[in-house]
PDB file of C-alpha atoms and ligand atoms in Angstrom:
ATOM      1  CA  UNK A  14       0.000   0.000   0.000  1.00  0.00           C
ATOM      2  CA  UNK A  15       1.057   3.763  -0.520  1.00  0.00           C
ATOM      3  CA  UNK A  16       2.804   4.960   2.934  1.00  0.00           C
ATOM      4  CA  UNK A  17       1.177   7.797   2.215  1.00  0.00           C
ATOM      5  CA  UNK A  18      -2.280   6.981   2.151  1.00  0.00           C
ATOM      6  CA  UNK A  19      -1.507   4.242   4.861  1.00  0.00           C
ATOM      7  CA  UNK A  20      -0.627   7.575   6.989  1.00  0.00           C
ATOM      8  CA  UNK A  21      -3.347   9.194   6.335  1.00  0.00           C
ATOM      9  CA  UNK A  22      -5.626   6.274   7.161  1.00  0.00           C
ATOM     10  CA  UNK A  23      -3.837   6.680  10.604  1.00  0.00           C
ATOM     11  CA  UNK A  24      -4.477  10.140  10.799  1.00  0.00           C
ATOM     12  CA  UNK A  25      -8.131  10.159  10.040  1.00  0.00           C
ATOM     13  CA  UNK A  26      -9.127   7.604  11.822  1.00  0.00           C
ATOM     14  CA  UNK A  27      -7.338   9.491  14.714  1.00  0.00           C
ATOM     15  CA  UNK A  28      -9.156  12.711  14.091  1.00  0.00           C
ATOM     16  CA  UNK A  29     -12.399  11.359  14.908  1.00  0.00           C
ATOM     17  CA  UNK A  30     -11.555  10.510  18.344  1.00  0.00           C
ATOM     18  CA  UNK A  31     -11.537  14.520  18.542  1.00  0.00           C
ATOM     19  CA  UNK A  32     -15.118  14.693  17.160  1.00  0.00           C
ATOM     20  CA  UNK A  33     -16.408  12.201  20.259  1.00  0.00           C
ATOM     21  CA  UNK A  34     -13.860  13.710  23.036  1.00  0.00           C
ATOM     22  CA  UNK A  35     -14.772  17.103  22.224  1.00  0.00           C
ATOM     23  CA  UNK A  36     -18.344  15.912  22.187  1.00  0.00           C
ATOM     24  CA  UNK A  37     -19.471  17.383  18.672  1.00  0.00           C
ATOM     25  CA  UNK A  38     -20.988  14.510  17.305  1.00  0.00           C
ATOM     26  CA  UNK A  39     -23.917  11.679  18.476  1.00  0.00           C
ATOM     27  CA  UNK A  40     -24.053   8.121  16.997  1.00  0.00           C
ATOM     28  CA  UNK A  41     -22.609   7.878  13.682  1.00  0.00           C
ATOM     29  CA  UNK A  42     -22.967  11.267  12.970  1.00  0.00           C
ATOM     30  CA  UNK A  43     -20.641  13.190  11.378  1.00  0.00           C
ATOM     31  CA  UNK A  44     -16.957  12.937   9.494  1.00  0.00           C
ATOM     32  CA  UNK A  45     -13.370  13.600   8.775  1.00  0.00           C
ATOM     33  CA  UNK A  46     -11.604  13.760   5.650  1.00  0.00           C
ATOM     34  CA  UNK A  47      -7.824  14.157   4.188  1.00  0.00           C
ATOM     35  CA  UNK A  48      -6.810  15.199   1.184  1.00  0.00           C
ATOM     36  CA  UNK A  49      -3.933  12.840  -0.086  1.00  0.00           C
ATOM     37  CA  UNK A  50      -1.613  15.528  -1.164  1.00  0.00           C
ATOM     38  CA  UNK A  51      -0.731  15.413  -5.274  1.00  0.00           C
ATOM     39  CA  UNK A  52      -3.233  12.775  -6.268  1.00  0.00           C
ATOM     40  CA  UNK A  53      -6.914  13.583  -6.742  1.00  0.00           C
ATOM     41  CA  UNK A  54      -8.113  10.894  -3.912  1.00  0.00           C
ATOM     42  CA  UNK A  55      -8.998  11.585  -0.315  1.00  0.00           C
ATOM     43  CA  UNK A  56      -9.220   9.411   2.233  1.00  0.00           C
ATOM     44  CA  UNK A  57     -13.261   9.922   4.796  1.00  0.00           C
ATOM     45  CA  UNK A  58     -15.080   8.213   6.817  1.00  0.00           C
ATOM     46  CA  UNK A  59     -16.809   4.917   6.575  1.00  0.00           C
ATOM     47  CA  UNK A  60     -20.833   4.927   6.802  1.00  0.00           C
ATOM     48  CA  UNK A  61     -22.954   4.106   9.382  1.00  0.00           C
ATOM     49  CA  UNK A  62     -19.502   2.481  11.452  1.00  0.00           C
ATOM     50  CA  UNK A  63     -19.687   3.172  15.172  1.00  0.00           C
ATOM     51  CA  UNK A  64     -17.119   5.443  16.602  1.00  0.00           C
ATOM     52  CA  UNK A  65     -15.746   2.786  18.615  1.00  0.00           C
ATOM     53  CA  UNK A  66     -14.802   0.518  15.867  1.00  0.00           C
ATOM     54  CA  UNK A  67     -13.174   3.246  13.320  1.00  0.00           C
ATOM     55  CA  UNK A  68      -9.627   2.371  12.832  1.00  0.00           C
ATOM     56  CA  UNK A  69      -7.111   2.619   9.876  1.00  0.00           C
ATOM     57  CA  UNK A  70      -8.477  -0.058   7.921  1.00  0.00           C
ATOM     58  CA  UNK A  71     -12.075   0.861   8.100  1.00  0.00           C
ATOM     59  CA  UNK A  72     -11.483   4.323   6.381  1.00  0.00           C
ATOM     60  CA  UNK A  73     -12.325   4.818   2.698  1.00  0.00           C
ATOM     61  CA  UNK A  74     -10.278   5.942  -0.214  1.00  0.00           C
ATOM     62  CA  UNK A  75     -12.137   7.694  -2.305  1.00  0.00           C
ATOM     63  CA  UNK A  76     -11.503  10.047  -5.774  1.00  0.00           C
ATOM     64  CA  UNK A  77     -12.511  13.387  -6.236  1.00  0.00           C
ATOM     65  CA  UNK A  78     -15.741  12.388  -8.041  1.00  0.00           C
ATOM     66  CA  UNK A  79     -16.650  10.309  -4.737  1.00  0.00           C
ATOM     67  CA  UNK A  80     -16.098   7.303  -6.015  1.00  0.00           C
ATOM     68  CA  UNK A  81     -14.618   4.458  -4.045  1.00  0.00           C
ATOM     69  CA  UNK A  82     -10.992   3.253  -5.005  1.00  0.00           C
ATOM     70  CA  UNK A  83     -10.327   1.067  -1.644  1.00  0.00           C
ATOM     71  CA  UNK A  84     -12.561  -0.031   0.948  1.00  0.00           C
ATOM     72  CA  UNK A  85     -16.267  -0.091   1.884  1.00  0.00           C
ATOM     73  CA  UNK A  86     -19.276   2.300   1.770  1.00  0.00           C
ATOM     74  CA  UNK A  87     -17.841   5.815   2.218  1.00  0.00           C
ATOM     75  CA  UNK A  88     -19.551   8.916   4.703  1.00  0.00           C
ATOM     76  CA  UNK A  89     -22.860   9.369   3.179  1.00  0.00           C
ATOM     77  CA  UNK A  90     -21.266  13.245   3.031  1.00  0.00           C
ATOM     78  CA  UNK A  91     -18.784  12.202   0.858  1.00  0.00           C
ATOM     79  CA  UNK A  92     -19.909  14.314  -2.744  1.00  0.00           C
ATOM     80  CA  UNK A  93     -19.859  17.177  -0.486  1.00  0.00           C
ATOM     81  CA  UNK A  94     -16.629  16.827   0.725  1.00  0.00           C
ATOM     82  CA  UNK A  95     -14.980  15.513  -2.796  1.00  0.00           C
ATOM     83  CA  UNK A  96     -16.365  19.137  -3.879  1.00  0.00           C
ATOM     84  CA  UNK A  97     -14.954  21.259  -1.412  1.00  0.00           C
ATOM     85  CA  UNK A  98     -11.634  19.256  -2.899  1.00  0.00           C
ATOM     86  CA  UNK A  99     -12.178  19.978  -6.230  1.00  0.00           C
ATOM     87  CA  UNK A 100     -13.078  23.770  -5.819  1.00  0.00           C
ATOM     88  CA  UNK A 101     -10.322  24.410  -3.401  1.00  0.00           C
ATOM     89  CA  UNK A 102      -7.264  23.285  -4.233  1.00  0.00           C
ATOM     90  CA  UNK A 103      -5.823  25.025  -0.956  1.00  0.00           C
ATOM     91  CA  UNK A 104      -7.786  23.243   1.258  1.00  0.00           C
ATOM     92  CA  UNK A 105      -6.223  19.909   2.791  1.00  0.00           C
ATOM     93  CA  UNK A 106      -8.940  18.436   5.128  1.00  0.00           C
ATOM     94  CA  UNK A 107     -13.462  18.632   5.611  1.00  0.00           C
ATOM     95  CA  UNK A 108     -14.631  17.791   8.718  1.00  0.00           C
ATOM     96  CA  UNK A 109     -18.892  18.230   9.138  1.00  0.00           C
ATOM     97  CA  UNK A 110     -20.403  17.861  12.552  1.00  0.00           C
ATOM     98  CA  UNK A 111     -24.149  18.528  14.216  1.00  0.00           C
ATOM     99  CA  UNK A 112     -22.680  19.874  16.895  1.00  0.00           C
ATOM    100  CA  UNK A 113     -25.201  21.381  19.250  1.00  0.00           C
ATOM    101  CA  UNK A 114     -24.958  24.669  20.047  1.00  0.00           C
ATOM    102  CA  UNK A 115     -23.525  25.834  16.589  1.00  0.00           C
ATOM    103  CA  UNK A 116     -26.284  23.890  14.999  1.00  0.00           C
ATOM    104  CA  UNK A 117     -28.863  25.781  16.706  1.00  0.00           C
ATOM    105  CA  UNK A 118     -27.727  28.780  15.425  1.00  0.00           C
ATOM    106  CA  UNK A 119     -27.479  26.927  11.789  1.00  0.00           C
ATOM    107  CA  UNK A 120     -31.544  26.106  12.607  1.00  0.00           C
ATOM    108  CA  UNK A 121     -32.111  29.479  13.027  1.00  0.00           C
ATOM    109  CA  UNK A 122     -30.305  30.863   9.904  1.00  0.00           C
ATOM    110  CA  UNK A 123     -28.226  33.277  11.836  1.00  0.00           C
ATOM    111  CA  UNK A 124     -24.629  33.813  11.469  1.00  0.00           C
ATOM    112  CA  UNK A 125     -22.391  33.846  14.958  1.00  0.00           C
ATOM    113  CA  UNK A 126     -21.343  37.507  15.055  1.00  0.00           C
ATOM    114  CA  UNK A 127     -18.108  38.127  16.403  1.00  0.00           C
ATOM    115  CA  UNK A 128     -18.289  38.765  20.053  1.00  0.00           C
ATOM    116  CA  UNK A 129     -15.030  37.306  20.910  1.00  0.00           C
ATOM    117  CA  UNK A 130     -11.729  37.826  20.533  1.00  0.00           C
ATOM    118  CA  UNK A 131     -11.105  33.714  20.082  1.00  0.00           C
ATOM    119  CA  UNK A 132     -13.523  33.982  17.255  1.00  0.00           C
ATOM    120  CA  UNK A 133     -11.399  37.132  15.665  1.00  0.00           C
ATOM    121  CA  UNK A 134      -7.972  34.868  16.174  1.00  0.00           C
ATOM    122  CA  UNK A 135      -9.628  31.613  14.689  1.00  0.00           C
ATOM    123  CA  UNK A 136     -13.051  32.346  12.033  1.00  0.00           C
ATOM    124  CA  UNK A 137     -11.500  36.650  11.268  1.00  0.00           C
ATOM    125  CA  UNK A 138     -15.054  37.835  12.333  1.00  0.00           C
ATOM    126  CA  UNK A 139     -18.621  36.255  12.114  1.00  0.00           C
ATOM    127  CA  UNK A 140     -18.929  32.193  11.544  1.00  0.00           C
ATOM    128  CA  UNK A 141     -21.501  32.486   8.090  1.00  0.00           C
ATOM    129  CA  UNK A 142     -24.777  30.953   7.258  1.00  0.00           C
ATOM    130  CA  UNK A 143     -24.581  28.619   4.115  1.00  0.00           C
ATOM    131  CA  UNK A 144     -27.896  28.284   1.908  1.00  0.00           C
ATOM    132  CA  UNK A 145     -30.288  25.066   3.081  1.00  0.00           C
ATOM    133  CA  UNK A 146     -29.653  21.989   0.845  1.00  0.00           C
ATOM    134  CA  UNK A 147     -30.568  18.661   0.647  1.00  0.00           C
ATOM    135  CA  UNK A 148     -27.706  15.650   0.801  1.00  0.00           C
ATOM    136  CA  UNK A 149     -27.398  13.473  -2.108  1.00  0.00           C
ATOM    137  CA  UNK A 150     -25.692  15.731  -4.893  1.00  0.00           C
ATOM    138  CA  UNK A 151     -23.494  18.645  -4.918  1.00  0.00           C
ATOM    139  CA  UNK A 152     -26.092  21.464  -3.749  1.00  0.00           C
ATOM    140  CA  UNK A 153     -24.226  21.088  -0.284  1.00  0.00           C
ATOM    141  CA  UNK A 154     -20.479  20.992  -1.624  1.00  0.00           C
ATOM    142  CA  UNK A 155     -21.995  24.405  -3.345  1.00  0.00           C
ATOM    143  CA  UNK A 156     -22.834  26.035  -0.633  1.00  0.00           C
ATOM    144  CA  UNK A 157     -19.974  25.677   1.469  1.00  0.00           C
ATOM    145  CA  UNK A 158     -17.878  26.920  -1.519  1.00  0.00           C
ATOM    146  CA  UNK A 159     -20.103  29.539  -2.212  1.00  0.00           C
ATOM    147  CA  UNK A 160     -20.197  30.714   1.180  1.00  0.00           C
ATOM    148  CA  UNK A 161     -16.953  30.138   2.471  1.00  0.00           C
ATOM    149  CA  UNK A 162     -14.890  31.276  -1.547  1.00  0.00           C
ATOM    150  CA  UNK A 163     -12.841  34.298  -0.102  1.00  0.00           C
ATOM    151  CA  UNK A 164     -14.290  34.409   3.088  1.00  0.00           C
ATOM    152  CA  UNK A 165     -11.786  34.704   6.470  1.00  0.00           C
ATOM    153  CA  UNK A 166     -14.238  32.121   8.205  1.00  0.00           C
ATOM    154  CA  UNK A 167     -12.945  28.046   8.298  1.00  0.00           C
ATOM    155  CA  UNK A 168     -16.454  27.251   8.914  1.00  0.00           C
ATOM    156  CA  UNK A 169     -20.057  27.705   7.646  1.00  0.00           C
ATOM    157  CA  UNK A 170     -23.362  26.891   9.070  1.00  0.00           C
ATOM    158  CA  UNK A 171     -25.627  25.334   6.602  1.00  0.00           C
ATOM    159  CA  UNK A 172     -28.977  26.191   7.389  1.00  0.00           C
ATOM    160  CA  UNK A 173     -31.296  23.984   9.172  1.00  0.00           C
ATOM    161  CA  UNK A 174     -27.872  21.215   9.278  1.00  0.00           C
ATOM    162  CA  UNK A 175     -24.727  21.972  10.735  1.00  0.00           C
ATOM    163  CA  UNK A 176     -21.383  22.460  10.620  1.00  0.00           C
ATOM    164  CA  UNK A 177     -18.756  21.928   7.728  1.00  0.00           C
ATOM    165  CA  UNK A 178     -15.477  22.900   8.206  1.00  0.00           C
ATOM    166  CA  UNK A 179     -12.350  23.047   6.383  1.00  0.00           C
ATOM    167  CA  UNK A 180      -8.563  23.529   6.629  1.00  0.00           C
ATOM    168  CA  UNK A 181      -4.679  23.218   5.025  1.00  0.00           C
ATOM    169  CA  UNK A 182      -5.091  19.995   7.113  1.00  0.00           C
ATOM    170  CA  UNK A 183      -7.787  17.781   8.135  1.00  0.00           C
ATOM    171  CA  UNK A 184      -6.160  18.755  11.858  1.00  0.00           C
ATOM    172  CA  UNK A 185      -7.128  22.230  11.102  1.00  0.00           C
ATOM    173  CA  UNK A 186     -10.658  21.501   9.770  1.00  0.00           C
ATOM    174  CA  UNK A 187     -11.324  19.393  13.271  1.00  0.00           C
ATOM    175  CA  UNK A 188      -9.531  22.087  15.561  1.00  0.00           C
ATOM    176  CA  UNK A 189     -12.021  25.304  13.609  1.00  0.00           C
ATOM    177  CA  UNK A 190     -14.783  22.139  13.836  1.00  0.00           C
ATOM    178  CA  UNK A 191     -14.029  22.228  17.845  1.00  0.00           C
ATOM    179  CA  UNK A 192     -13.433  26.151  18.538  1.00  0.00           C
ATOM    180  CA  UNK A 193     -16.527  26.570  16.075  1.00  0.00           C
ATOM    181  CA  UNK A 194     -18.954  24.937  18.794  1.00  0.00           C
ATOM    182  CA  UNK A 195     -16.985  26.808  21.892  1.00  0.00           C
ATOM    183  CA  UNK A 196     -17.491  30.156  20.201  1.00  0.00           C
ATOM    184  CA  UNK A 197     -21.248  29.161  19.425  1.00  0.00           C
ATOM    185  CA  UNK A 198     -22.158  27.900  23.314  1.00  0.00           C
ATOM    186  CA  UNK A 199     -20.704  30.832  24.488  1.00  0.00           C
ATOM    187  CA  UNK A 200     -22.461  33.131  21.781  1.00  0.00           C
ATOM    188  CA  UNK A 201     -25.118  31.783  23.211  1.00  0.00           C
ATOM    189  CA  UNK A 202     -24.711  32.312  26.961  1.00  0.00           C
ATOM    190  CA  UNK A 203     -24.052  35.780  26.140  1.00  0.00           C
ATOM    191  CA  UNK A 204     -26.384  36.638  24.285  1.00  0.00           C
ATOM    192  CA  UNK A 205     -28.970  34.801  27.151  1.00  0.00           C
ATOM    193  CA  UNK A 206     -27.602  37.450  29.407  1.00  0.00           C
ATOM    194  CA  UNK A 207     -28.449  40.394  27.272  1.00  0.00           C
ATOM    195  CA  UNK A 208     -26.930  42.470  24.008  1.00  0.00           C
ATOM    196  CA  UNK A 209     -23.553  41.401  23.035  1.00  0.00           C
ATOM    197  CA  UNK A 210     -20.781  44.316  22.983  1.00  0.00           C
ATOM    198  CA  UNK A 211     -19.260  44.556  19.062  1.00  0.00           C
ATOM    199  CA  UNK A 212     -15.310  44.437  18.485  1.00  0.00           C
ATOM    200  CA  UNK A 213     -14.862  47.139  15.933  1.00  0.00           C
ATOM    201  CA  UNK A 214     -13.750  45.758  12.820  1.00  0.00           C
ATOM    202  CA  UNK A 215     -10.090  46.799  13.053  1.00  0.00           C
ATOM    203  CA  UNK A 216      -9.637  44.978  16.578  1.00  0.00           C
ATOM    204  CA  UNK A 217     -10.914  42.036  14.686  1.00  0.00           C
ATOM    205  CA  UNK A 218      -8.561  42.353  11.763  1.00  0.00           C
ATOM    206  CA  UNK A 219      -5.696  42.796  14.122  1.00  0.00           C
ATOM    207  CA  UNK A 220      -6.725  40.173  15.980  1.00  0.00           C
ATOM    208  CA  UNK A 221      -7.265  37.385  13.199  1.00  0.00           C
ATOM    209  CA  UNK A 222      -3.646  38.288  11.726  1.00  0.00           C
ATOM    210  CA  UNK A 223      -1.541  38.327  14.348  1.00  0.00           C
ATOM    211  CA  UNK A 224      -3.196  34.227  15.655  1.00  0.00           C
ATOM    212  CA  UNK A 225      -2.594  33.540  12.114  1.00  0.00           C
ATOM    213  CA  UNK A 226       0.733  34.974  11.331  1.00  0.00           C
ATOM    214  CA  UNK A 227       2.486  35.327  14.221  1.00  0.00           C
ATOM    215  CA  UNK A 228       1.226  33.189  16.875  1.00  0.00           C
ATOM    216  CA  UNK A 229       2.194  29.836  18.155  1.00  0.00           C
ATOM    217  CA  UNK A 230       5.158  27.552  16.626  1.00  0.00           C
ATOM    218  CA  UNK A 231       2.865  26.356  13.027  1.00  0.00           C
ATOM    219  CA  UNK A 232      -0.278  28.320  13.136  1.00  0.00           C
ATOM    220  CA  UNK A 233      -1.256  26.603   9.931  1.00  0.00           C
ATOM    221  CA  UNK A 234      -1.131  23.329  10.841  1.00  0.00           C
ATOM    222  CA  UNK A 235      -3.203  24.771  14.399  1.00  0.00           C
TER     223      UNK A 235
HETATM  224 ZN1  LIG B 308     -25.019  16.307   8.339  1.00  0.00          ZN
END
């Protein structure tokens, strides 16, 4: 087998211990993906596996179209991720989650303003809405590239669903996938407790560049 891929089973499989420790996902909900870097395949999720039993072996290799070139039946999200791929060639790894309290806020329609300096260092200002769309086709690979195309923000709330995220890495996509539900609970709290005060604009921008240029040891790989 390909070290490469072989890695990046390893990895994957890995990330979505983060999704269940970091409690973001229920059952068999949600998924990670990799990109394999230089080929047009990516390696996601099984379907319908329980956590528990997702190791190396059970992940899926897929191409860019979706279709499978190793193993069994991929994430039932897995058109919308092999979009994202073939849209944006930047991005290295798709994580989607129903995480509660940023899901709520996807129910409702309403983008996350930011309210928090965390959110400034990590989404550059407000998390966005994405349009409503049904799974099956690309309609929901659409609208995370239409909504997220040029936009500071890692991760998008699709209406009335939940939470798609992406990154340089598939370790970045589950870290905004993680800080994206923090920022939303506490979003929440605050708001519970009356009006939100606004960062101006220029806090935020100062804010977002220097977590993204300057701090940490490899702020792109988070
Ligand atoms: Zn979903």
């Amino acid at each position: 087998m390909n070290p490469e891929i072989a890695a990046l089973r390893e990895t994957v499989a890995g990330l979505h211990r983060e999704l269940t420790r970091n409690n973001l996902v229920a059952w068999t909900a949600g998924n990670v993906s990799a990109r394999v870097p230089g080929q047009d395949l990516m390696v996601i999720k099984p379907s319908g596996v329980d956590y528990d039993d997702l190791t190396a072996d059970t992940m899926v290799v897929c191409d860019l179209d979706g279709t499978v070139v190793d193993g069994g039946s991929p994430s039932s999200d897995t058109a919308a991720h092999a979009y994202v791929y073939r849209a944006m060639p930047e991005v290295g790894g798709v994580v989607h989650t129903h995480s509660g309290y940023a899901t709520a806020w996807a129910a409702r329609g309403e983008a996350i303003p930011c309210w928090l300096t965390a959110q400034a260092d990590e989404f550059g200002g407000e998390i966005p809405i994405g349009p409503f769309a049904l799974i099956g086709g690309d309609d929901i690979g659409k609208g995370i590239v239409g909504t997220l195309s040029g936009h500071r923000s890692p991760a998008v709330l699709m209406r009335n669903h939940g939470v798609f995220t992406i990154g340089r890495t598939a370790r970045a996509a589950v870290k905004a996938a993680v800080m994206c539900e923090d920022v939303a609970r506490t979003a929440h709290l605050a708001r519970a407790l009356g009006p939100p005060l606004p960062i101006a604009p220029a806090d935020i921008d100062a804010l977002h560049d220097r977590y993204q240029n300057v701090y940490g040891q490899r702020p792109s790989s988070g």
